Amino acid sequence: MFFGMPLTGQTVSFFLLALLIIASGVMLMTLTKVMHMAVALAGVFLGVAGIFILLGADFVGMAQILVYAGAITILMVFALMLTQKGDDTESPEASTGRSLLTLLGVVVFTGIMLLVLRGTTWPYSQSAVDPYTQPTVVLIAQSLYHTYTIPFELLSLILTAALVGSVVIARKED
Amino acid sequence: MALQPFLALGAILFAIGAYGALTKRNLIIVLISLEMMLNAANINLVAFSHFGKTPHVAGQVFALFIIALGAAEVAVGLGILLAFFRMRNSADVKDASAMKW
């Protein structure tokens, strides 16, 4: 038994992934060189992708790797490189007092959340086997193209508008 | 494996992201923190999709929608950031105070 849970491969991999995510997140907040921050960011995103795959959502996990760990991390690295002036250390944070107060608020928030999570009785939540009847790709495709067709189309509209808009905004004016 | 550890992980990741978004001074790091908060929400959605009373794939579809919206948000955010950097030669939140009362 480990934290009240049976010691299975799933539990072990969950705790390893959670350790990766939280350690990378804390590193992201404490490192000073922005390039190191980008590497820690990739750690967070890959860990979350692992959590998705652990939860049986392999398609979402792969999309997470492609979009977040691949595209968004690289985009952030490019933006960091484009907006640096010589030194690659981050400017110091806001005043120490404000940082400490924010830290206090965040810690209190997390504590309350964890207490509530512990205290609530969730609907039956011990599913040992894979709960999906078919491969999730099939289920997602059916759901996406039957139930959520209009949101899907609207989403493609938003993506197009956002990409065109960002090019227009970032273009040099002359 | 139960539902609660995943929700706890989501809450902790959200808190780390909130701390970064509130205290960091580099605009790109603020954007990164926002993405971490979106990821925390995604963990919750997928966990409920797996452990809910009637497991359903809708949670995963919503997570995919959030991933796509996060990508659009990053594109627009970095476009604004580059325009801002060209105008002010800085990526510091302190310099983005033109619309502050």
PDB file of C-alpha atoms in Angstrom:
ATOM      1  CA  MET A   1       0.000   0.000   0.000  1.00  0.00           C
ATOM      2  CA  PHE A   2       1.260   3.438  -0.910  1.00  0.00           C
ATOM      3  CA  PHE A   3      -0.669   6.521   0.263  1.00  0.00           C
ATOM      4  CA  GLY A   4      -3.684   4.260   0.703  1.00  0.00           C
ATOM      5  CA  MET A   5      -3.458   2.957  -2.850  1.00  0.00           C
ATOM      6  CA  PRO A   6      -2.410  -0.498  -4.020  1.00  0.00           C
ATOM      7  CA  LEU A   7       1.119  -0.494  -5.399  1.00  0.00           C
ATOM      8  CA  THR A   8       0.525  -1.284  -9.051  1.00  0.00           C
ATOM      9  CA  GLY A   9       2.355  -0.237 -12.187  1.00  0.00           C
ATOM     10  CA  GLN A  10      -0.316   2.377 -12.830  1.00  0.00           C
ATOM     11  CA  THR A  11       0.157   3.933  -9.391  1.00  0.00           C
ATOM     12  CA  VAL A  12       3.935   3.955  -9.704  1.00  0.00           C
ATOM     13  CA  SER A  13       3.846   5.570 -13.145  1.00  0.00           C
ATOM     14  CA  PHE A  14       1.299   8.113 -11.902  1.00  0.00           C
ATOM     15  CA  PHE A  15       3.558   9.176  -9.072  1.00  0.00           C
ATOM     16  CA  LEU A  16       6.618   9.333 -11.347  1.00  0.00           C
ATOM     17  CA  LEU A  17       4.721  11.490 -13.843  1.00  0.00           C
ATOM     18  CA  ALA A  18       3.325  13.705 -11.078  1.00  0.00           C
ATOM     19  CA  LEU A  19       6.848  14.118  -9.723  1.00  0.00           C
ATOM     20  CA  LEU A  20       8.085  15.088 -13.213  1.00  0.00           C
ATOM     21  CA  ILE A  21       5.256  17.611 -13.670  1.00  0.00           C
ATOM     22  CA  ILE A  22       5.555  19.252 -10.257  1.00  0.00           C
ATOM     23  CA  ALA A  23       9.374  19.309 -10.298  1.00  0.00           C
ATOM     24  CA  SER A  24       9.415  20.834 -13.782  1.00  0.00           C
ATOM     25  CA  GLY A  25       6.772  23.368 -12.758  1.00  0.00           C
ATOM     26  CA  VAL A  26       8.698  24.421  -9.654  1.00  0.00           C
ATOM     27  CA  MET A  27      11.907  24.597 -11.697  1.00  0.00           C
ATOM     28  CA  LEU A  28      10.075  26.789 -14.209  1.00  0.00           C
ATOM     29  CA  MET A  29       9.267  29.206 -11.413  1.00  0.00           C
ATOM     30  CA  THR A  30      12.727  29.245  -9.799  1.00  0.00           C
ATOM     31  CA  LEU A  31      15.175  29.123 -12.733  1.00  0.00           C
ATOM     32  CA  THR A  32      16.547  32.453 -13.908  1.00  0.00           C
ATOM     33  CA  LYS A  33      17.783  31.684 -17.442  1.00  0.00           C
ATOM     34  CA  VAL A  34      14.878  31.777 -19.852  1.00  0.00           C
ATOM     35  CA  MET A  35      16.241  28.957 -22.035  1.00  0.00           C
ATOM     36  CA  HIS A  36      16.333  26.624 -19.040  1.00  0.00           C
ATOM     37  CA  MET A  37      12.745  27.646 -18.367  1.00  0.00           C
ATOM     38  CA  ALA A  38      11.788  26.481 -21.873  1.00  0.00           C
ATOM     39  CA  VAL A  39      13.300  23.043 -21.188  1.00  0.00           C
ATOM     40  CA  ALA A  40      11.374  22.797 -17.907  1.00  0.00           C
ATOM     41  CA  LEU A  41       8.235  23.757 -19.842  1.00  0.00           C
ATOM     42  CA  ALA A  42       8.742  20.784 -22.177  1.00  0.00           C
ATOM     43  CA  GLY A  43       9.011  18.595 -19.052  1.00  0.00           C
ATOM     44  CA  VAL A  44       5.635  19.813 -17.781  1.00  0.00           C
ATOM     45  CA  PHE A  45       3.916  19.240 -21.119  1.00  0.00           C
ATOM     46  CA  LEU A  46       5.411  15.773 -21.647  1.00  0.00           C
ATOM     47  CA  GLY A  47       4.388  14.776 -18.114  1.00  0.00           C
ATOM     48  CA  VAL A  48       0.819  15.900 -18.729  1.00  0.00           C
ATOM     49  CA  ALA A  49       0.805  13.904 -21.986  1.00  0.00           C
ATOM     50  CA  GLY A  50       1.911  10.870 -19.988  1.00  0.00           C
ATOM     51  CA  ILE A  51      -0.951  11.430 -17.543  1.00  0.00           C
ATOM     52  CA  PHE A  52      -3.411  11.513 -20.459  1.00  0.00           C
ATOM     53  CA  ILE A  53      -2.070   8.248 -21.858  1.00  0.00           C
ATOM     54  CA  LEU A  54      -2.227   6.739 -18.358  1.00  0.00           C
ATOM     55  CA  LEU A  55      -5.909   7.709 -18.272  1.00  0.00           C
ATOM     56  CA  GLY A  56      -6.570   5.811 -21.506  1.00  0.00           C
ATOM     57  CA  ALA A  57      -6.800   8.983 -23.599  1.00  0.00           C
ATOM     58  CA  ASP A  58      -4.030   8.117 -26.023  1.00  0.00           C
ATOM     59  CA  PHE A  59      -5.265  10.380 -28.813  1.00  0.00           C
ATOM     60  CA  VAL A  60      -5.404  13.412 -26.520  1.00  0.00           C
ATOM     61  CA  GLY A  61      -1.962  12.513 -25.197  1.00  0.00           C
ATOM     62  CA  MET A  62      -0.495  12.411 -28.684  1.00  0.00           C
ATOM     63  CA  ALA A  63      -2.218  15.691 -29.579  1.00  0.00           C
ATOM     64  CA  GLN A  64      -0.715  17.158 -26.398  1.00  0.00           C
ATOM     65  CA  ILE A  65       2.773  16.033 -27.438  1.00  0.00           C
ATOM     66  CA  LEU A  66       2.338  17.383 -30.969  1.00  0.00           C
ATOM     67  CA  VAL A  67       0.748  20.714 -30.066  1.00  0.00           C
ATOM     68  CA  TYR A  68       2.206  21.570 -26.668  1.00  0.00           C
ATOM     69  CA  ALA A  69       5.543  19.756 -26.326  1.00  0.00           C
ATOM     70  CA  GLY A  70       6.304  20.281 -30.009  1.00  0.00           C
ATOM     71  CA  ALA A  71       4.776  23.419 -31.422  1.00  0.00           C
ATOM     72  CA  ILE A  72       4.108  25.677 -28.436  1.00  0.00           C
ATOM     73  CA  THR A  73       7.453  25.009 -26.725  1.00  0.00           C
ATOM     74  CA  ILE A  74       9.356  25.766 -29.931  1.00  0.00           C
ATOM     75  CA  LEU A  75       7.233  28.887 -30.491  1.00  0.00           C
ATOM     76  CA  MET A  76       8.037  30.056 -26.959  1.00  0.00           C
ATOM     77  CA  VAL A  77      11.754  29.412 -27.532  1.00  0.00           C
ATOM     78  CA  PHE A  78      11.631  31.494 -30.705  1.00  0.00           C
ATOM     79  CA  ALA A  79       9.799  34.299 -28.935  1.00  0.00           C
ATOM     80  CA  LEU A  80      12.311  34.206 -26.077  1.00  0.00           C
ATOM     81  CA  MET A  81      15.193  34.415 -28.559  1.00  0.00           C
ATOM     82  CA  LEU A  82      13.575  37.261 -30.493  1.00  0.00           C
ATOM     83  CA  THR A  83      12.936  39.379 -27.414  1.00  0.00           C
ATOM     84  CA  GLN A  84      16.301  39.118 -25.690  1.00  0.00           C
ATOM     85  CA  LYS A  85      18.743  41.939 -25.410  1.00  0.00           C
ATOM     86  CA  GLY A  86      22.158  40.409 -24.744  1.00  0.00           C
ATOM     87  CA  ASP A  87      21.683  38.946 -21.283  1.00  0.00           C
ATOM     88  CA  ASP A  88      19.494  35.879 -21.115  1.00  0.00           C
ATOM     89  CA  THR A  89      18.557  36.115 -17.474  1.00  0.00           C
ATOM     90  CA  GLU A  90      15.040  37.044 -16.551  1.00  0.00           C
ATOM     91  CA  SER A  91      14.460  40.420 -15.000  1.00  0.00           C
ATOM     92  CA  PRO A  92      13.954  40.123 -11.227  1.00  0.00           C
ATOM     93  CA  GLU A  93      10.461  39.379 -10.075  1.00  0.00           C
ATOM     94  CA  ALA A  94       8.042  41.810  -8.579  1.00  0.00           C
ATOM     95  CA  SER A  95       8.859  42.990  -5.067  1.00  0.00           C
ATOM     96  CA  THR A  96       9.624  40.227  -2.577  1.00  0.00           C
ATOM     97  CA  GLY A  97       6.651  41.185  -0.416  1.00  0.00           C
ATOM     98  CA  ARG A  98       4.253  40.763  -3.311  1.00  0.00           C
ATOM     99  CA  SER A  99       5.852  37.453  -4.314  1.00  0.00           C
ATOM    100  CA  LEU A 100       5.532  36.126  -0.773  1.00  0.00           C
ATOM    101  CA  LEU A 101       1.911  37.230  -0.493  1.00  0.00           C
ATOM    102  CA  THR A 102       1.115  35.596  -3.839  1.00  0.00           C
ATOM    103  CA  LEU A 103       2.851  32.430  -2.696  1.00  0.00           C
ATOM    104  CA  LEU A 104       0.803  32.485   0.499  1.00  0.00           C
ATOM    105  CA  GLY A 105      -2.441  32.943  -1.431  1.00  0.00           C
ATOM    106  CA  VAL A 106      -1.593  30.151  -3.857  1.00  0.00           C
ATOM    107  CA  VAL A 107      -0.638  27.773  -1.031  1.00  0.00           C
ATOM    108  CA  VAL A 108      -3.876  28.517   0.843  1.00  0.00           C
ATOM    109  CA  PHE A 109      -5.851  27.974  -2.382  1.00  0.00           C
ATOM    110  CA  THR A 110      -4.148  24.624  -2.990  1.00  0.00           C
ATOM    111  CA  GLY A 111      -4.701  23.553   0.610  1.00  0.00           C
ATOM    112  CA  ILE A 112      -8.408  24.347   0.460  1.00  0.00           C
ATOM    113  CA  MET A 113      -8.708  22.557  -2.894  1.00  0.00           C
ATOM    114  CA  LEU A 114      -6.953  19.437  -1.579  1.00  0.00           C
ATOM    115  CA  LEU A 115      -9.116  19.418   1.560  1.00  0.00           C
ATOM    116  CA  VAL A 116     -12.278  19.705  -0.526  1.00  0.00           C
ATOM    117  CA  LEU A 117     -11.072  16.941  -2.871  1.00  0.00           C
ATOM    118  CA  ARG A 118     -10.412  14.730   0.136  1.00  0.00           C
ATOM    119  CA  GLY A 119     -13.738  15.492   1.785  1.00  0.00           C
ATOM    120  CA  THR A 120     -16.002  15.026  -1.198  1.00  0.00           C
ATOM    121  CA  THR A 121     -17.453  11.636  -1.990  1.00  0.00           C
ATOM    122  CA  TRP A 122     -17.132  11.320  -5.741  1.00  0.00           C
ATOM    123  CA  PRO A 123     -19.478   9.144  -7.771  1.00  0.00           C
ATOM    124  CA  TYR A 124     -18.180   5.632  -8.068  1.00  0.00           C
ATOM    125  CA  SER A 125     -14.623   6.163  -9.177  1.00  0.00           C
ATOM    126  CA  GLN A 126     -12.746   2.865  -8.939  1.00  0.00           C
ATOM    127  CA  SER A 127     -12.487   1.734 -12.527  1.00  0.00           C
ATOM    128  CA  ALA A 128      -9.743  -0.813 -12.763  1.00  0.00           C
ATOM    129  CA  VAL A 129     -10.221  -1.735 -16.387  1.00  0.00           C
ATOM    130  CA  ASP A 130     -10.330   0.412 -19.481  1.00  0.00           C
ATOM    131  CA  PRO A 131     -13.817   1.960 -19.378  1.00  0.00           C
ATOM    132  CA  TYR A 132     -14.159   2.602 -23.096  1.00  0.00           C
ATOM    133  CA  THR A 133     -15.887   0.022 -25.232  1.00  0.00           C
ATOM    134  CA  GLN A 134     -14.081   0.946 -28.445  1.00  0.00           C
ATOM    135  CA  PRO A 135     -10.688   2.524 -29.237  1.00  0.00           C
ATOM    136  CA  THR A 136     -10.859   6.142 -28.124  1.00  0.00           C
ATOM    137  CA  VAL A 137      -9.960   7.418 -31.595  1.00  0.00           C
ATOM    138  CA  VAL A 138     -13.175   5.887 -32.944  1.00  0.00           C
ATOM    139  CA  LEU A 139     -15.221   7.315 -30.078  1.00  0.00           C
ATOM    140  CA  ILE A 140     -13.651  10.772 -30.430  1.00  0.00           C
ATOM    141  CA  ALA A 141     -14.255  10.804 -34.171  1.00  0.00           C
ATOM    142  CA  GLN A 142     -17.911   9.838 -33.725  1.00  0.00           C
ATOM    143  CA  SER A 143     -18.376  12.428 -31.012  1.00  0.00           C
ATOM    144  CA  LEU A 144     -16.527  15.158 -32.906  1.00  0.00           C
ATOM    145  CA  TYR A 145     -18.299  14.699 -36.221  1.00  0.00           C
ATOM    146  CA  HIS A 146     -21.789  13.824 -34.964  1.00  0.00           C
ATOM    147  CA  THR A 147     -22.453  15.550 -31.661  1.00  0.00           C
ATOM    148  CA  TYR A 148     -19.999  18.435 -31.779  1.00  0.00           C
ATOM    149  CA  THR A 149     -19.918  19.226 -35.487  1.00  0.00           C
ATOM    150  CA  ILE A 150     -20.767  22.924 -35.146  1.00  0.00           C
ATOM    151  CA  PRO A 151     -18.294  23.613 -32.300  1.00  0.00           C
ATOM    152  CA  PHE A 152     -15.659  21.805 -34.371  1.00  0.00           C
ATOM    153  CA  GLU A 153     -16.295  24.008 -37.394  1.00  0.00           C
ATOM    154  CA  LEU A 154     -16.361  27.136 -35.226  1.00  0.00           C
ATOM    155  CA  LEU A 155     -13.044  26.066 -33.745  1.00  0.00           C
ATOM    156  CA  SER A 156     -11.452  25.822 -37.170  1.00  0.00           C
ATOM    157  CA  LEU A 157     -12.803  29.320 -37.896  1.00  0.00           C
ATOM    158  CA  ILE A 158     -11.262  30.614 -34.651  1.00  0.00           C
ATOM    159  CA  LEU A 159      -7.908  29.005 -35.460  1.00  0.00           C
ATOM    160  CA  THR A 160      -7.829  30.548 -38.933  1.00  0.00           C
ATOM    161  CA  ALA A 161      -8.821  33.962 -37.596  1.00  0.00           C
ATOM    162  CA  ALA A 162      -6.242  33.761 -34.805  1.00  0.00           C
ATOM    163  CA  LEU A 163      -3.391  32.779 -37.125  1.00  0.00           C
ATOM    164  CA  VAL A 164      -4.230  35.467 -39.705  1.00  0.00           C
ATOM    165  CA  GLY A 165      -4.698  38.011 -36.928  1.00  0.00           C
ATOM    166  CA  SER A 166      -1.383  37.204 -35.264  1.00  0.00           C
ATOM    167  CA  VAL A 167       0.442  37.578 -38.590  1.00  0.00           C
ATOM    168  CA  VAL A 168      -1.248  40.956 -39.146  1.00  0.00           C
ATOM    169  CA  ILE A 169      -0.416  42.145 -35.633  1.00  0.00           C
ATOM    170  CA  ALA A 170       3.210  40.986 -35.675  1.00  0.00           C
ATOM    171  CA  ARG A 171       3.933  42.299 -39.193  1.00  0.00           C
ATOM    172  CA  LYS A 172       6.293  45.240 -39.544  1.00  0.00           C
ATOM    173  CA  GLU A 173       4.338  48.354 -40.461  1.00  0.00           C
ATOM    174  CA  ASP A 174       5.728  50.189 -43.394  1.00  0.00           C
TER     175      ASP A 174
ATOM    176  CA  MET B   1      -6.172   4.076  -9.223  1.00  0.00           C
ATOM    177  CA  ALA B   2      -8.823   6.538  -8.111  1.00  0.00           C
ATOM    178  CA  LEU B   3     -10.054   9.923  -9.263  1.00  0.00           C
ATOM    179  CA  GLN B   4      -8.701  12.072  -6.446  1.00  0.00           C
ATOM    180  CA  PRO B   5      -4.922  11.879  -7.195  1.00  0.00           C
ATOM    181  CA  PHE B   6      -5.517  13.221 -10.691  1.00  0.00           C
ATOM    182  CA  LEU B   7      -7.673  16.087  -9.400  1.00  0.00           C
ATOM    183  CA  ALA B   8      -5.021  16.864  -6.778  1.00  0.00           C
ATOM    184  CA  LEU B   9      -2.324  16.931  -9.462  1.00  0.00           C
ATOM    185  CA  GLY B  10      -4.505  19.286 -11.527  1.00  0.00           C
ATOM    186  CA  ALA B  11      -4.989  21.604  -8.534  1.00  0.00           C
ATOM    187  CA  ILE B  12      -1.243  21.713  -7.795  1.00  0.00           C
ATOM    188  CA  LEU B  13      -0.338  22.387 -11.435  1.00  0.00           C
ATOM    189  CA  PHE B  14      -2.986  25.127 -11.561  1.00  0.00           C
ATOM    190  CA  ALA B  15      -1.544  26.707  -8.414  1.00  0.00           C
ATOM    191  CA  ILE B  16       2.004  26.688  -9.850  1.00  0.00           C
ATOM    192  CA  GLY B  17       0.706  28.302 -13.035  1.00  0.00           C
ATOM    193  CA  ALA B  18      -1.256  30.920 -11.089  1.00  0.00           C
ATOM    194  CA  TYR B  19       1.827  31.808  -9.054  1.00  0.00           C
ATOM    195  CA  GLY B  20       3.868  32.287 -12.230  1.00  0.00           C
ATOM    196  CA  ALA B  21       1.171  34.331 -13.960  1.00  0.00           C
ATOM    197  CA  LEU B  22       0.891  36.658 -10.962  1.00  0.00           C
ATOM    198  CA  THR B  23       4.557  37.221 -10.097  1.00  0.00           C
ATOM    199  CA  LYS B  24       6.701  36.835 -13.242  1.00  0.00           C
ATOM    200  CA  ARG B  25       7.746  39.971 -15.103  1.00  0.00           C
ATOM    201  CA  ASN B  26       8.628  38.501 -18.499  1.00  0.00           C
ATOM    202  CA  LEU B  27       5.509  38.468 -20.690  1.00  0.00           C
ATOM    203  CA  ILE B  28       6.479  35.152 -22.298  1.00  0.00           C
ATOM    204  CA  ILE B  29       6.799  33.464 -18.907  1.00  0.00           C
ATOM    205  CA  VAL B  30       3.324  34.778 -18.045  1.00  0.00           C
ATOM    206  CA  LEU B  31       1.978  33.182 -21.253  1.00  0.00           C
ATOM    207  CA  ILE B  32       3.736  29.907 -20.375  1.00  0.00           C
ATOM    208  CA  SER B  33       2.111  29.965 -16.924  1.00  0.00           C
ATOM    209  CA  LEU B  34      -1.301  30.455 -18.529  1.00  0.00           C
ATOM    210  CA  GLU B  35      -0.678  27.392 -20.690  1.00  0.00           C
ATOM    211  CA  MET B  36       0.161  25.386 -17.573  1.00  0.00           C
ATOM    212  CA  MET B  37      -3.168  26.415 -16.049  1.00  0.00           C
ATOM    213  CA  LEU B  38      -4.994  25.279 -19.212  1.00  0.00           C
ATOM    214  CA  ASN B  39      -3.158  21.945 -18.958  1.00  0.00           C
ATOM    215  CA  ALA B  40      -4.331  21.565 -15.365  1.00  0.00           C
ATOM    216  CA  ALA B  41      -7.926  21.996 -16.526  1.00  0.00           C
ATOM    217  CA  ASN B  42      -7.323  19.386 -19.227  1.00  0.00           C
ATOM    218  CA  ILE B  43      -6.105  16.870 -16.650  1.00  0.00           C
ATOM    219  CA  ASN B  44      -9.378  17.323 -14.760  1.00  0.00           C
ATOM    220  CA  LEU B  45     -11.488  16.897 -17.895  1.00  0.00           C
ATOM    221  CA  VAL B  46      -9.731  13.712 -19.001  1.00  0.00           C
ATOM    222  CA  ALA B  47      -9.787  12.302 -15.465  1.00  0.00           C
ATOM    223  CA  PHE B  48     -13.550  12.800 -15.216  1.00  0.00           C
ATOM    224  CA  SER B  49     -13.933  11.332 -18.686  1.00  0.00           C
ATOM    225  CA  HIS B  50     -12.205   8.173 -17.428  1.00  0.00           C
ATOM    226  CA  PHE B  51     -13.466   7.897 -13.835  1.00  0.00           C
ATOM    227  CA  GLY B  52     -16.899   9.476 -14.107  1.00  0.00           C
ATOM    228  CA  LYS B  53     -20.047   7.606 -13.151  1.00  0.00           C
ATOM    229  CA  THR B  54     -20.661   6.811 -16.809  1.00  0.00           C
ATOM    230  CA  PRO B  55     -17.292   7.029 -18.575  1.00  0.00           C
ATOM    231  CA  HIS B  56     -17.771   9.054 -21.706  1.00  0.00           C
ATOM    232  CA  VAL B  57     -15.402  10.391 -24.316  1.00  0.00           C
ATOM    233  CA  ALA B  58     -16.888  13.915 -24.244  1.00  0.00           C
ATOM    234  CA  GLY B  59     -14.300  15.006 -21.703  1.00  0.00           C
ATOM    235  CA  GLN B  60     -11.522  14.102 -24.119  1.00  0.00           C
ATOM    236  CA  VAL B  61     -13.245  16.018 -26.910  1.00  0.00           C
ATOM    237  CA  PHE B  62     -13.451  19.092 -24.673  1.00  0.00           C
ATOM    238  CA  ALA B  63      -9.759  18.671 -23.827  1.00  0.00           C
ATOM    239  CA  LEU B  64      -8.992  18.654 -27.558  1.00  0.00           C
ATOM    240  CA  PHE B  65     -11.016  21.861 -27.976  1.00  0.00           C
ATOM    241  CA  ILE B  66      -9.043  23.469 -25.156  1.00  0.00           C
ATOM    242  CA  ILE B  67      -5.749  22.375 -26.730  1.00  0.00           C
ATOM    243  CA  ALA B  68      -6.757  23.994 -30.039  1.00  0.00           C
ATOM    244  CA  LEU B  69      -7.924  27.181 -28.301  1.00  0.00           C
ATOM    245  CA  GLY B  70      -4.669  27.277 -26.298  1.00  0.00           C
ATOM    246  CA  ALA B  71      -2.694  27.078 -29.543  1.00  0.00           C
ATOM    247  CA  ALA B  72      -4.723  29.964 -31.006  1.00  0.00           C
ATOM    248  CA  GLU B  73      -4.209  31.962 -27.819  1.00  0.00           C
ATOM    249  CA  VAL B  74      -0.439  31.433 -27.923  1.00  0.00           C
ATOM    250  CA  ALA B  75      -0.313  32.523 -31.573  1.00  0.00           C
ATOM    251  CA  VAL B  76      -2.199  35.754 -30.886  1.00  0.00           C
ATOM    252  CA  GLY B  77      -0.311  36.383 -27.634  1.00  0.00           C
ATOM    253  CA  LEU B  78       3.097  36.020 -29.260  1.00  0.00           C
ATOM    254  CA  GLY B  79       1.996  38.239 -32.171  1.00  0.00           C
ATOM    255  CA  ILE B  80       0.989  40.969 -29.720  1.00  0.00           C
ATOM    256  CA  LEU B  81       4.222  40.409 -27.812  1.00  0.00           C
ATOM    257  CA  LEU B  82       6.379  40.849 -30.922  1.00  0.00           C
ATOM    258  CA  ALA B  83       4.503  44.033 -31.891  1.00  0.00           C
ATOM    259  CA  PHE B  84       4.912  45.306 -28.334  1.00  0.00           C
ATOM    260  CA  PHE B  85       8.614  44.456 -28.315  1.00  0.00           C
ATOM    261  CA  ARG B  86       9.125  46.304 -31.587  1.00  0.00           C
ATOM    262  CA  MET B  87       7.363  49.360 -30.198  1.00  0.00           C
ATOM    263  CA  ARG B  88       8.893  49.504 -26.693  1.00  0.00           C
ATOM    264  CA  ASN B  89      12.028  47.344 -27.092  1.00  0.00           C
ATOM    265  CA  SER B  90      11.066  45.402 -23.954  1.00  0.00           C
ATOM    266  CA  ALA B  91       9.146  42.277 -22.943  1.00  0.00           C
ATOM    267  CA  ASP B  92       8.515  43.353 -19.368  1.00  0.00           C
ATOM    268  CA  VAL B  93       5.012  43.620 -17.927  1.00  0.00           C
ATOM    269  CA  LYS B  94       6.073  46.840 -16.182  1.00  0.00           C
ATOM    270  CA  ASP B  95       6.432  48.540 -19.568  1.00  0.00           C
ATOM    271  CA  ALA B  96       2.972  47.487 -20.719  1.00  0.00           C
ATOM    272  CA  SER B  97       1.211  50.109 -18.628  1.00  0.00           C
ATOM    273  CA  ALA B  98      -0.196  52.381 -21.360  1.00  0.00           C
ATOM    274  CA  MET B  99      -3.792  51.350 -20.613  1.00  0.00           C
ATOM    275  CA  LYS B 100      -3.393  51.355 -16.848  1.00  0.00           C
ATOM    276  CA  TRP B 101      -5.559  53.984 -15.143  1.00  0.00           C
TER     277      TRP B 101
END
